[in-house]
Amino acid sequence: MSTRALGLLILLVILSPSAGSSQQGQALVSGCVTGTPQLPHACVDATLAARSLITDTGFLLSLGSAAPGSWGPLRRNTPRFDISFRIAGLRAHIPVVTHEPAVGQARGEFVLKTIQGNLVAGLFEGFQVKPTVGGLLSLDLLAQGHFLFLPKEVGLDSKMGAFSLGIRLGLVRETFTLPGIAVSVSRRFIAPLTLDWRSARYSTDLVIKPSISSIRLTIGKSISSLGLMAGTGLDSHNSEVTLMVLPQDSGPTEFNAPLTIRRPVLFSGVSLSLLILQLSTEIGWAFGPSMLDGRALGPIDLNQGSGFLSLAARLSVR
């Protein structure tokens, strides 16, 4: 199989549509409240928790640039590989699931952490438009392995694994006069997330099957051994959520609904190159999802975004 055919196949897999409709949680709340009218607050809390878990976990997988310290197409003379490792922390807020009125609704704030291994492989070096302008439509393969550390306090598994697959399309390769510019598309794969909350009389269970796609646009330029990078992107979450509420002296009632959420992302970074080794750091911000229809204002700001900080080491190998 040619490198162009391989890149096209990967792109089709990444962009394949996921199940679900354009829902931010209203359908899940409505169905739950209709089935268990005695526990409307549990329905709202659980839906808010599902939204937060989906968006924050997805952002933890995606972060900023698709590959730390690598903001444009790989240099010429392929094959060429970039191997990097990144550690990152993300400030997250997950509503506390209760069965009480939302007057004093609380939230748990946590720092979610991850360790990433990244591989970038050059598939096609692109077209040389001018002697100083090259890398047009270059193609790189992106592969990542993730190890996530999640809070046990909210009933989650403390450690989870995930992986990502994507491609990066070069718009221009970095030269002495031009910055490197590229667009990347990635798909994240992670096992279902589960959360359960128990009290003496009631219980609530969540099962989330995430489906996450990320698009990133990066631009960067090296000045001597120092590199500067900025970028923007969009995280798309199309997840199937199962909510089960068990009232006192009643059988469990189960509800299923899709949650579709889009989050714009902004990020920037700086790097230091030492021969074939590069050290880099990034900061970024993902905007919060829109307000849940029909929810009264309270202590939890659903429009609040999330920020991250990452450190990475990158090795370039010919």
PDB file of C-alpha atoms in Angstrom:
ATOM      1  CA  MET A   1       0.000   0.000   0.000  1.00  0.00           C
ATOM      2  CA  SER A   2       1.373   3.437  -0.969  1.00  0.00           C
ATOM      3  CA  THR A   3       1.905   6.142   1.648  1.00  0.00           C
ATOM      4  CA  ARG A   4      -0.784   8.312   0.043  1.00  0.00           C
ATOM      5  CA  ALA A   5      -3.306   5.469   0.160  1.00  0.00           C
ATOM      6  CA  LEU A   6      -2.395   4.789   3.789  1.00  0.00           C
ATOM      7  CA  GLY A   7      -2.920   8.445   4.674  1.00  0.00           C
ATOM      8  CA  LEU A   8      -6.304   8.506   2.909  1.00  0.00           C
ATOM      9  CA  LEU A   9      -7.420   5.360   4.756  1.00  0.00           C
ATOM     10  CA  ILE A  10      -6.470   6.854   8.117  1.00  0.00           C
ATOM     11  CA  LEU A  11      -8.316  10.090   7.276  1.00  0.00           C
ATOM     12  CA  LEU A  12     -11.511   8.181   6.425  1.00  0.00           C
ATOM     13  CA  VAL A  13     -11.355   6.290   9.730  1.00  0.00           C
ATOM     14  CA  ILE A  14     -10.828   9.491  11.712  1.00  0.00           C
ATOM     15  CA  LEU A  15     -13.608  11.434  10.013  1.00  0.00           C
ATOM     16  CA  SER A  16     -16.162   8.637  10.025  1.00  0.00           C
ATOM     17  CA  PRO A  17     -19.408   9.873  11.648  1.00  0.00           C
ATOM     18  CA  SER A  18     -20.172   8.785  15.191  1.00  0.00           C
ATOM     19  CA  ALA A  19     -23.543   7.816  16.617  1.00  0.00           C
ATOM     20  CA  GLY A  20     -25.531  10.516  18.302  1.00  0.00           C
ATOM     21  CA  SER A  21     -27.386  13.681  17.522  1.00  0.00           C
ATOM     22  CA  SER A  22     -26.812  17.277  18.444  1.00  0.00           C
ATOM     23  CA  GLN A  23     -27.628  17.024  22.130  1.00  0.00           C
ATOM     24  CA  GLN A  24     -26.032  18.780  25.070  1.00  0.00           C
ATOM     25  CA  GLY A  25     -27.899  16.779  27.716  1.00  0.00           C
ATOM     26  CA  GLN A  26     -31.486  18.017  27.536  1.00  0.00           C
ATOM     27  CA  ALA A  27     -32.781  14.674  26.225  1.00  0.00           C
ATOM     28  CA  LEU A  28     -31.080  12.760  29.022  1.00  0.00           C
ATOM     29  CA  VAL A  29     -32.504  15.055  31.718  1.00  0.00           C
ATOM     30  CA  SER A  30     -36.013  15.035  30.232  1.00  0.00           C
ATOM     31  CA  GLY A  31     -36.167  11.253  29.969  1.00  0.00           C
ATOM     32  CA  CYS A  32     -34.776  10.753  33.466  1.00  0.00           C
ATOM     33  CA  VAL A  33     -37.139  13.274  35.083  1.00  0.00           C
ATOM     34  CA  THR A  34     -40.119  11.734  33.304  1.00  0.00           C
ATOM     35  CA  GLY A  35     -39.197   8.267  34.527  1.00  0.00           C
ATOM     36  CA  THR A  36     -38.254   9.246  38.081  1.00  0.00           C
ATOM     37  CA  PRO A  37     -40.116  12.477  38.913  1.00  0.00           C
ATOM     38  CA  GLN A  38     -39.308  12.040  42.593  1.00  0.00           C
ATOM     39  CA  LEU A  39     -35.562  12.527  41.870  1.00  0.00           C
ATOM     40  CA  PRO A  40     -35.240  15.430  39.413  1.00  0.00           C
ATOM     41  CA  HIS A  41     -32.061  16.715  41.073  1.00  0.00           C
ATOM     42  CA  ALA A  42     -30.308  13.380  40.649  1.00  0.00           C
ATOM     43  CA  CYS A  43     -31.108  13.532  36.932  1.00  0.00           C
ATOM     44  CA  VAL A  44     -29.645  17.024  36.563  1.00  0.00           C
ATOM     45  CA  ASP A  45     -26.564  16.287  38.678  1.00  0.00           C
ATOM     46  CA  ALA A  46     -25.785  13.087  36.789  1.00  0.00           C
ATOM     47  CA  THR A  47     -26.148  14.792  33.405  1.00  0.00           C
ATOM     48  CA  LEU A  48     -23.853  17.628  34.483  1.00  0.00           C
ATOM     49  CA  ALA A  49     -21.332  15.091  35.761  1.00  0.00           C
ATOM     50  CA  ALA A  50     -21.480  13.218  32.433  1.00  0.00           C
ATOM     51  CA  ARG A  51     -20.884  16.424  30.464  1.00  0.00           C
ATOM     52  CA  SER A  52     -17.913  17.360  32.645  1.00  0.00           C
ATOM     53  CA  LEU A  53     -16.367  13.902  32.453  1.00  0.00           C
ATOM     54  CA  ILE A  54     -16.726  13.797  28.687  1.00  0.00           C
ATOM     55  CA  THR A  55     -15.240  17.232  28.029  1.00  0.00           C
ATOM     56  CA  ASP A  56     -12.440  17.182  30.605  1.00  0.00           C
ATOM     57  CA  THR A  57     -11.319  13.642  29.805  1.00  0.00           C
ATOM     58  CA  GLY A  58     -11.380  14.442  26.094  1.00  0.00           C
ATOM     59  CA  PHE A  59      -9.347  17.612  26.637  1.00  0.00           C
ATOM     60  CA  LEU A  60      -6.845  15.642  28.731  1.00  0.00           C
ATOM     61  CA  LEU A  61      -6.314  13.315  25.763  1.00  0.00           C
ATOM     62  CA  SER A  62      -6.146  16.096  23.174  1.00  0.00           C
ATOM     63  CA  LEU A  63      -4.330  18.930  24.988  1.00  0.00           C
ATOM     64  CA  GLY A  64      -2.805  21.482  22.598  1.00  0.00           C
ATOM     65  CA  SER A  65      -0.565  20.592  19.680  1.00  0.00           C
ATOM     66  CA  ALA A  66      -0.995  17.162  18.117  1.00  0.00           C
ATOM     67  CA  ALA A  67       2.702  16.460  18.759  1.00  0.00           C
ATOM     68  CA  PRO A  68       4.623  18.451  21.400  1.00  0.00           C
ATOM     69  CA  GLY A  69       7.300  20.727  19.980  1.00  0.00           C
ATOM     70  CA  SER A  70       6.403  19.783  16.387  1.00  0.00           C
ATOM     71  CA  TRP A  71       4.255  22.474  14.772  1.00  0.00           C
ATOM     72  CA  GLY A  72       4.697  21.753  11.084  1.00  0.00           C
ATOM     73  CA  PRO A  73       5.535  19.032   8.569  1.00  0.00           C
ATOM     74  CA  LEU A  74       8.673  17.009   9.202  1.00  0.00           C
ATOM     75  CA  ARG A  75      11.782  17.976   7.307  1.00  0.00           C
ATOM     76  CA  ARG A  76      12.752  16.452   3.987  1.00  0.00           C
ATOM     77  CA  ASN A  77      14.817  13.328   3.344  1.00  0.00           C
ATOM     78  CA  THR A  78      12.299  10.857   4.747  1.00  0.00           C
ATOM     79  CA  PRO A  79      12.012   8.429   6.426  1.00  0.00           C
ATOM     80  CA  ARG A  80      12.116  10.577   9.526  1.00  0.00           C
ATOM     81  CA  PHE A  81      10.553  10.023  12.937  1.00  0.00           C
ATOM     82  CA  ASP A  82       9.835  12.140  15.994  1.00  0.00           C
ATOM     83  CA  ILE A  83       9.440  10.389  19.338  1.00  0.00           C
ATOM     84  CA  SER A  84       8.293  12.387  22.348  1.00  0.00           C
ATOM     85  CA  PHE A  85       6.936  12.005  25.856  1.00  0.00           C
ATOM     86  CA  ARG A  86       4.644  14.491  27.510  1.00  0.00           C
ATOM     87  CA  ILE A  87       3.257  14.903  31.016  1.00  0.00           C
ATOM     88  CA  ALA A  88       0.334  17.245  31.593  1.00  0.00           C
ATOM     89  CA  GLY A  89      -2.096  18.404  34.235  1.00  0.00           C
ATOM     90  CA  LEU A  90      -5.625  19.677  33.670  1.00  0.00           C
ATOM     91  CA  ARG A  91      -7.827  21.588  36.090  1.00  0.00           C
ATOM     92  CA  ALA A  92     -11.231  19.901  36.025  1.00  0.00           C
ATOM     93  CA  HIS A  93     -14.530  20.389  37.840  1.00  0.00           C
ATOM     94  CA  ILE A  94     -17.003  17.552  38.221  1.00  0.00           C
ATOM     95  CA  PRO A  95     -20.396  18.232  39.860  1.00  0.00           C
ATOM     96  CA  VAL A  96     -21.110  16.161  42.945  1.00  0.00           C
ATOM     97  CA  VAL A  97     -23.951  13.736  42.234  1.00  0.00           C
ATOM     98  CA  THR A  98     -26.628  13.998  44.935  1.00  0.00           C
ATOM     99  CA  HIS A  99     -30.333  13.368  45.369  1.00  0.00           C
ATOM    100  CA  GLU A 100     -31.028  16.648  47.117  1.00  0.00           C
ATOM    101  CA  PRO A 101     -32.357  19.989  45.813  1.00  0.00           C
ATOM    102  CA  ALA A 102     -29.767  21.956  43.862  1.00  0.00           C
ATOM    103  CA  VAL A 103     -29.850  24.988  46.190  1.00  0.00           C
ATOM    104  CA  GLY A 104     -26.467  24.145  47.669  1.00  0.00           C
ATOM    105  CA  GLN A 105     -25.194  22.255  44.666  1.00  0.00           C
ATOM    106  CA  ALA A 106     -21.493  21.521  45.073  1.00  0.00           C
ATOM    107  CA  ARG A 107     -18.741  20.549  42.725  1.00  0.00           C
ATOM    108  CA  GLY A 108     -15.474  18.704  43.072  1.00  0.00           C
ATOM    109  CA  GLU A 109     -12.329  20.322  41.672  1.00  0.00           C
ATOM    110  CA  PHE A 110      -9.490  18.036  40.652  1.00  0.00           C
ATOM    111  CA  VAL A 111      -6.247  18.050  38.734  1.00  0.00           C
ATOM    112  CA  LEU A 112      -6.432  15.312  36.108  1.00  0.00           C
ATOM    113  CA  LYS A 113      -3.023  14.070  34.975  1.00  0.00           C
ATOM    114  CA  THR A 114      -1.682  12.161  31.997  1.00  0.00           C
ATOM    115  CA  ILE A 115       1.507  10.672  30.596  1.00  0.00           C
ATOM    116  CA  GLN A 116       1.695  10.499  26.798  1.00  0.00           C
ATOM    117  CA  GLY A 117       3.970   8.774  24.331  1.00  0.00           C
ATOM    118  CA  ASN A 118       3.926  10.272  20.827  1.00  0.00           C
ATOM    119  CA  LEU A 119       5.185   9.066  17.458  1.00  0.00           C
ATOM    120  CA  VAL A 120       5.252  11.173  14.269  1.00  0.00           C
ATOM    121  CA  ALA A 121       6.277   9.484  11.026  1.00  0.00           C
ATOM    122  CA  GLY A 122       6.690  11.302   7.723  1.00  0.00           C
ATOM    123  CA  LEU A 123       4.661   9.643   4.932  1.00  0.00           C
ATOM    124  CA  PHE A 124       4.931  12.243   2.160  1.00  0.00           C
ATOM    125  CA  GLU A 125       7.258  15.250   2.139  1.00  0.00           C
ATOM    126  CA  GLY A 126       4.926  17.465   0.079  1.00  0.00           C
ATOM    127  CA  PHE A 127       5.474  19.675  -2.945  1.00  0.00           C
ATOM    128  CA  GLN A 128       8.224  22.255  -3.372  1.00  0.00           C
ATOM    129  CA  VAL A 129       6.481  25.357  -4.757  1.00  0.00           C
ATOM    130  CA  LYS A 130       9.555  27.588  -4.664  1.00  0.00           C
ATOM    131  CA  PRO A 131      13.141  27.047  -3.514  1.00  0.00           C
ATOM    132  CA  THR A 132      12.185  28.617  -0.182  1.00  0.00           C
ATOM    133  CA  VAL A 133       8.578  27.364   0.009  1.00  0.00           C
ATOM    134  CA  GLY A 134       8.007  23.630   0.448  1.00  0.00           C
ATOM    135  CA  GLY A 135       6.073  21.061   2.396  1.00  0.00           C
ATOM    136  CA  LEU A 136       2.780  21.839   0.638  1.00  0.00           C
ATOM    137  CA  LEU A 137       0.307  18.987   1.296  1.00  0.00           C
ATOM    138  CA  SER A 138       2.914  16.953   3.155  1.00  0.00           C
ATOM    139  CA  LEU A 139       1.513  14.091   5.195  1.00  0.00           C
ATOM    140  CA  ASP A 140       2.600  12.828   8.623  1.00  0.00           C
ATOM    141  CA  LEU A 141       1.207   9.939  10.636  1.00  0.00           C
ATOM    142  CA  LEU A 142       0.419  10.664  14.303  1.00  0.00           C
ATOM    143  CA  ALA A 143       0.122   7.936  16.923  1.00  0.00           C
ATOM    144  CA  GLN A 144      -0.191   8.387  20.685  1.00  0.00           C
ATOM    145  CA  GLY A 145      -0.506   6.246  23.758  1.00  0.00           C
ATOM    146  CA  HIS A 146      -2.064   7.766  26.891  1.00  0.00           C
ATOM    147  CA  PHE A 147      -2.035   6.838  30.548  1.00  0.00           C
ATOM    148  CA  LEU A 148      -4.652   8.829  32.516  1.00  0.00           C
ATOM    149  CA  PHE A 149      -4.827   9.379  36.249  1.00  0.00           C
ATOM    150  CA  LEU A 150      -8.424  10.060  37.367  1.00  0.00           C
ATOM    151  CA  PRO A 151      -9.904  10.940  40.796  1.00  0.00           C
ATOM    152  CA  LYS A 152     -11.185   7.966  42.783  1.00  0.00           C
ATOM    153  CA  GLU A 153     -13.142  10.406  44.979  1.00  0.00           C
ATOM    154  CA  VAL A 154     -15.935  10.613  42.401  1.00  0.00           C
ATOM    155  CA  GLY A 155     -16.150   6.879  41.823  1.00  0.00           C
ATOM    156  CA  LEU A 156     -13.860   6.635  38.771  1.00  0.00           C
ATOM    157  CA  ASP A 157     -11.103   4.146  38.098  1.00  0.00           C
ATOM    158  CA  SER A 158      -7.854   5.728  39.255  1.00  0.00           C
ATOM    159  CA  LYS A 159      -5.922   4.762  36.078  1.00  0.00           C
ATOM    160  CA  MET A 160      -7.002   4.295  32.477  1.00  0.00           C
ATOM    161  CA  GLY A 161      -5.275   3.719  29.164  1.00  0.00           C
ATOM    162  CA  ALA A 162      -6.153   5.190  25.784  1.00  0.00           C
ATOM    163  CA  PHE A 163      -4.646   5.676  22.355  1.00  0.00           C
ATOM    164  CA  SER A 164      -4.999   8.106  19.455  1.00  0.00           C
ATOM    165  CA  LEU A 165      -4.476   7.922  15.712  1.00  0.00           C
ATOM    166  CA  GLY A 166      -4.297  10.834  13.322  1.00  0.00           C
ATOM    167  CA  ILE A 167      -2.688  12.577  10.396  1.00  0.00           C
ATOM    168  CA  ARG A 168      -1.079  15.977   9.930  1.00  0.00           C
ATOM    169  CA  LEU A 169      -1.380  17.863   6.660  1.00  0.00           C
ATOM    170  CA  GLY A 170       1.362  20.385   6.059  1.00  0.00           C
ATOM    171  CA  LEU A 171       0.543  23.773   4.578  1.00  0.00           C
ATOM    172  CA  VAL A 172       4.132  25.050   4.542  1.00  0.00           C
ATOM    173  CA  ARG A 173       7.393  23.741   5.978  1.00  0.00           C
ATOM    174  CA  GLU A 174       9.399  25.986   8.275  1.00  0.00           C
ATOM    175  CA  THR A 175      12.335  27.727   6.616  1.00  0.00           C
ATOM    176  CA  PHE A 176      14.700  30.544   7.513  1.00  0.00           C
ATOM    177  CA  THR A 177      12.042  33.097   6.517  1.00  0.00           C
ATOM    178  CA  LEU A 178       8.730  31.222   6.898  1.00  0.00           C
ATOM    179  CA  PRO A 179       7.006  29.608   9.898  1.00  0.00           C
ATOM    180  CA  GLY A 180       5.783  26.034   9.809  1.00  0.00           C
ATOM    181  CA  ILE A 181       2.017  25.708   9.438  1.00  0.00           C
ATOM    182  CA  ALA A 182      -0.031  22.505   9.575  1.00  0.00           C
ATOM    183  CA  VAL A 183      -3.508  21.109  10.189  1.00  0.00           C
ATOM    184  CA  SER A 184      -3.949  17.857  12.110  1.00  0.00           C
ATOM    185  CA  VAL A 185      -6.955  15.598  12.646  1.00  0.00           C
ATOM    186  CA  SER A 186      -6.971  12.904  15.354  1.00  0.00           C
ATOM    187  CA  ARG A 187      -9.365  10.347  16.767  1.00  0.00           C
ATOM    188  CA  ARG A 188      -9.188   9.287  20.437  1.00  0.00           C
ATOM    189  CA  PHE A 189     -10.041   5.801  21.651  1.00  0.00           C
ATOM    190  CA  ILE A 190     -10.808   5.165  25.324  1.00  0.00           C
ATOM    191  CA  ALA A 191     -12.707   2.544  27.302  1.00  0.00           C
ATOM    192  CA  PRO A 192     -16.158   3.427  28.744  1.00  0.00           C
ATOM    193  CA  LEU A 193     -16.166   5.694  31.787  1.00  0.00           C
ATOM    194  CA  THR A 194     -18.287   4.654  34.756  1.00  0.00           C
ATOM    195  CA  LEU A 195     -19.401   6.632  37.791  1.00  0.00           C
ATOM    196  CA  ASP A 196     -21.633   5.531  40.646  1.00  0.00           C
ATOM    197  CA  TRP A 197     -23.064   7.354  43.633  1.00  0.00           C
ATOM    198  CA  ARG A 198     -24.750   5.650  46.578  1.00  0.00           C
ATOM    199  CA  SER A 199     -26.747   6.859  49.544  1.00  0.00           C
ATOM    200  CA  ALA A 200     -28.816   5.014  52.124  1.00  0.00           C
ATOM    201  CA  ARG A 201     -31.967   5.221  49.986  1.00  0.00           C
ATOM    202  CA  TYR A 202     -30.956   6.009  46.411  1.00  0.00           C
ATOM    203  CA  SER A 203     -28.277   5.263  43.835  1.00  0.00           C
ATOM    204  CA  THR A 204     -27.186   6.737  40.502  1.00  0.00           C
ATOM    205  CA  ASP A 205     -24.969   5.061  37.891  1.00  0.00           C
ATOM    206  CA  LEU A 206     -23.421   6.512  34.752  1.00  0.00           C
ATOM    207  CA  VAL A 207     -21.822   4.659  31.845  1.00  0.00           C
ATOM    208  CA  ILE A 208     -20.231   6.849  29.179  1.00  0.00           C
ATOM    209  CA  LYS A 209     -18.906   5.584  25.858  1.00  0.00           C
ATOM    210  CA  PRO A 210     -16.772   8.475  24.602  1.00  0.00           C
ATOM    211  CA  SER A 211     -16.090   9.216  20.959  1.00  0.00           C
ATOM    212  CA  ILE A 212     -13.617  12.074  20.561  1.00  0.00           C
ATOM    213  CA  SER A 213     -12.213  13.793  17.470  1.00  0.00           C
ATOM    214  CA  SER A 214      -9.775  16.709  17.468  1.00  0.00           C
ATOM    215  CA  ILE A 215      -8.728  19.252  14.855  1.00  0.00           C
ATOM    216  CA  ARG A 216      -5.684  21.474  15.385  1.00  0.00           C
ATOM    217  CA  LEU A 217      -4.115  24.325  13.419  1.00  0.00           C
ATOM    218  CA  THR A 218      -0.567  25.174  14.510  1.00  0.00           C
ATOM    219  CA  ILE A 219       1.982  27.768  13.460  1.00  0.00           C
ATOM    220  CA  GLY A 220       5.522  27.948  14.797  1.00  0.00           C
ATOM    221  CA  LYS A 221       8.965  29.370  14.151  1.00  0.00           C
ATOM    222  CA  SER A 222      12.411  28.619  15.508  1.00  0.00           C
ATOM    223  CA  ILE A 223      14.753  31.466  16.372  1.00  0.00           C
ATOM    224  CA  SER A 224      18.177  29.956  16.914  1.00  0.00           C
ATOM    225  CA  SER A 225      17.589  27.176  19.464  1.00  0.00           C
ATOM    226  CA  LEU A 226      14.335  28.701  20.749  1.00  0.00           C
ATOM    227  CA  GLY A 227      10.970  27.812  19.219  1.00  0.00           C
ATOM    228  CA  LEU A 228       7.660  29.635  19.557  1.00  0.00           C
ATOM    229  CA  MET A 229       4.299  28.072  18.708  1.00  0.00           C
ATOM    230  CA  ALA A 230       0.617  29.051  18.801  1.00  0.00           C
ATOM    231  CA  GLY A 231      -2.480  27.225  17.716  1.00  0.00           C
ATOM    232  CA  THR A 232      -6.200  26.767  17.843  1.00  0.00           C
ATOM    233  CA  GLY A 233      -8.558  23.864  17.359  1.00  0.00           C
ATOM    234  CA  LEU A 234     -11.828  22.134  18.095  1.00  0.00           C
ATOM    235  CA  ASP A 235     -12.636  19.045  20.161  1.00  0.00           C
ATOM    236  CA  SER A 236     -15.784  17.176  19.112  1.00  0.00           C
ATOM    237  CA  HIS A 237     -17.400  14.813  21.613  1.00  0.00           C
ATOM    238  CA  ASN A 238     -20.070  12.401  20.373  1.00  0.00           C
ATOM    239  CA  SER A 239     -20.767  10.069  23.278  1.00  0.00           C
ATOM    240  CA  GLU A 240     -23.461   7.600  24.226  1.00  0.00           C
ATOM    241  CA  VAL A 241     -24.546   7.959  27.860  1.00  0.00           C
ATOM    242  CA  THR A 242     -26.511   5.474  29.942  1.00  0.00           C
ATOM    243  CA  LEU A 243     -28.015   6.831  33.167  1.00  0.00           C
ATOM    244  CA  MET A 244     -29.558   4.509  35.744  1.00  0.00           C
ATOM    245  CA  VAL A 245     -31.423   5.860  38.773  1.00  0.00           C
ATOM    246  CA  LEU A 246     -32.612   3.567  41.564  1.00  0.00           C
ATOM    247  CA  PRO A 247     -35.163   5.221  43.874  1.00  0.00           C
ATOM    248  CA  GLN A 248     -36.082   3.825  47.278  1.00  0.00           C
ATOM    249  CA  ASP A 249     -38.358   0.736  47.127  1.00  0.00           C
ATOM    250  CA  SER A 250     -38.428   0.807  43.320  1.00  0.00           C
ATOM    251  CA  GLY A 251     -36.754  -0.987  40.469  1.00  0.00           C
ATOM    252  CA  PRO A 252     -33.947   0.679  38.501  1.00  0.00           C
ATOM    253  CA  THR A 253     -34.892   2.947  35.620  1.00  0.00           C
ATOM    254  CA  GLU A 254     -32.424   3.225  32.736  1.00  0.00           C
ATOM    255  CA  PHE A 255     -32.129   6.061  30.214  1.00  0.00           C
ATOM    256  CA  ASN A 256     -29.946   6.299  27.100  1.00  0.00           C
ATOM    257  CA  ALA A 257     -29.167   9.422  25.112  1.00  0.00           C
ATOM    258  CA  PRO A 258     -26.332  10.862  23.034  1.00  0.00           C
ATOM    259  CA  LEU A 259     -24.287  13.848  24.172  1.00  0.00           C
ATOM    260  CA  THR A 260     -22.698  15.932  21.439  1.00  0.00           C
ATOM    261  CA  ILE A 261     -20.445  18.764  22.583  1.00  0.00           C
ATOM    262  CA  ARG A 262     -18.020  21.032  20.707  1.00  0.00           C
ATOM    263  CA  ARG A 263     -15.210  22.866  22.536  1.00  0.00           C
ATOM    264  CA  PRO A 264     -12.919  25.475  20.899  1.00  0.00           C
ATOM    265  CA  VAL A 265      -9.306  25.330  22.109  1.00  0.00           C
ATOM    266  CA  LEU A 266      -6.499  27.907  22.215  1.00  0.00           C
ATOM    267  CA  PHE A 267      -2.887  27.093  23.118  1.00  0.00           C
ATOM    268  CA  SER A 268       0.718  28.266  22.828  1.00  0.00           C
ATOM    269  CA  GLY A 269       4.124  26.901  23.679  1.00  0.00           C
ATOM    270  CA  VAL A 270       7.859  27.429  23.759  1.00  0.00           C
ATOM    271  CA  SER A 271      10.653  24.944  23.104  1.00  0.00           C
ATOM    272  CA  LEU A 272      14.409  24.656  23.460  1.00  0.00           C
ATOM    273  CA  SER A 273      16.385  22.530  20.966  1.00  0.00           C
ATOM    274  CA  LEU A 274      19.608  20.762  21.982  1.00  0.00           C
ATOM    275  CA  LEU A 275      20.906  18.923  18.887  1.00  0.00           C
ATOM    276  CA  ILE A 276      18.406  16.064  18.322  1.00  0.00           C
ATOM    277  CA  LEU A 277      16.732  16.609  21.711  1.00  0.00           C
ATOM    278  CA  GLN A 278      14.051  19.218  22.297  1.00  0.00           C
ATOM    279  CA  LEU A 279      12.397  20.291  25.548  1.00  0.00           C
ATOM    280  CA  SER A 280       9.056  22.097  25.374  1.00  0.00           C
ATOM    281  CA  THR A 281       6.167  23.365  27.440  1.00  0.00           C
ATOM    282  CA  GLU A 282       2.624  24.340  26.506  1.00  0.00           C
ATOM    283  CA  ILE A 283      -0.324  26.077  28.098  1.00  0.00           C
ATOM    284  CA  GLY A 284      -3.852  26.035  26.746  1.00  0.00           C
ATOM    285  CA  TRP A 285      -7.509  26.746  27.375  1.00  0.00           C
ATOM    286  CA  ALA A 286     -10.693  24.988  26.253  1.00  0.00           C
ATOM    287  CA  PHE A 287     -13.921  26.973  26.410  1.00  0.00           C
ATOM    288  CA  GLY A 288     -16.800  25.500  28.385  1.00  0.00           C
ATOM    289  CA  PRO A 289     -19.929  23.996  26.798  1.00  0.00           C
ATOM    290  CA  SER A 290     -23.147  25.960  26.574  1.00  0.00           C
ATOM    291  CA  MET A 291     -25.674  26.202  29.406  1.00  0.00           C
ATOM    292  CA  LEU A 292     -28.032  23.292  29.955  1.00  0.00           C
ATOM    293  CA  ASP A 293     -31.560  24.382  29.017  1.00  0.00           C
ATOM    294  CA  GLY A 294     -33.989  24.624  31.891  1.00  0.00           C
ATOM    295  CA  ARG A 295     -31.350  24.565  34.610  1.00  0.00           C
ATOM    296  CA  ALA A 296     -31.554  27.197  37.345  1.00  0.00           C
ATOM    297  CA  LEU A 297     -28.468  29.291  38.031  1.00  0.00           C
ATOM    298  CA  GLY A 298     -26.342  28.044  40.905  1.00  0.00           C
ATOM    299  CA  PRO A 299     -22.778  27.737  42.180  1.00  0.00           C
ATOM    300  CA  ILE A 300     -21.664  25.672  39.163  1.00  0.00           C
ATOM    301  CA  ASP A 301     -20.766  27.755  36.113  1.00  0.00           C
ATOM    302  CA  LEU A 302     -21.361  25.405  33.182  1.00  0.00           C
ATOM    303  CA  ASN A 303     -19.716  27.852  30.812  1.00  0.00           C
ATOM    304  CA  GLN A 304     -16.447  27.699  32.721  1.00  0.00           C
ATOM    305  CA  GLY A 305     -13.550  26.377  30.648  1.00  0.00           C
ATOM    306  CA  SER A 306     -10.537  24.255  31.502  1.00  0.00           C
ATOM    307  CA  GLY A 307      -6.824  25.049  31.350  1.00  0.00           C
ATOM    308  CA  PHE A 308      -3.796  22.779  31.082  1.00  0.00           C
ATOM    309  CA  LEU A 309      -0.013  22.856  31.450  1.00  0.00           C
ATOM    310  CA  SER A 310       2.284  20.296  29.835  1.00  0.00           C
ATOM    311  CA  LEU A 311       6.008  19.488  29.727  1.00  0.00           C
ATOM    312  CA  ALA A 312       7.553  17.362  26.997  1.00  0.00           C
ATOM    313  CA  ALA A 313      10.814  15.941  25.672  1.00  0.00           C
ATOM    314  CA  ARG A 314      11.159  15.167  21.935  1.00  0.00           C
ATOM    315  CA  LEU A 315      13.760  13.141  20.065  1.00  0.00           C
ATOM    316  CA  SER A 316      14.179  13.400  16.261  1.00  0.00           C
ATOM    317  CA  VAL A 317      15.480  10.315  14.494  1.00  0.00           C
ATOM    318  CA  ARG A 318      16.433   9.922  10.799  1.00  0.00           C
TER     319      ARG A 318
END
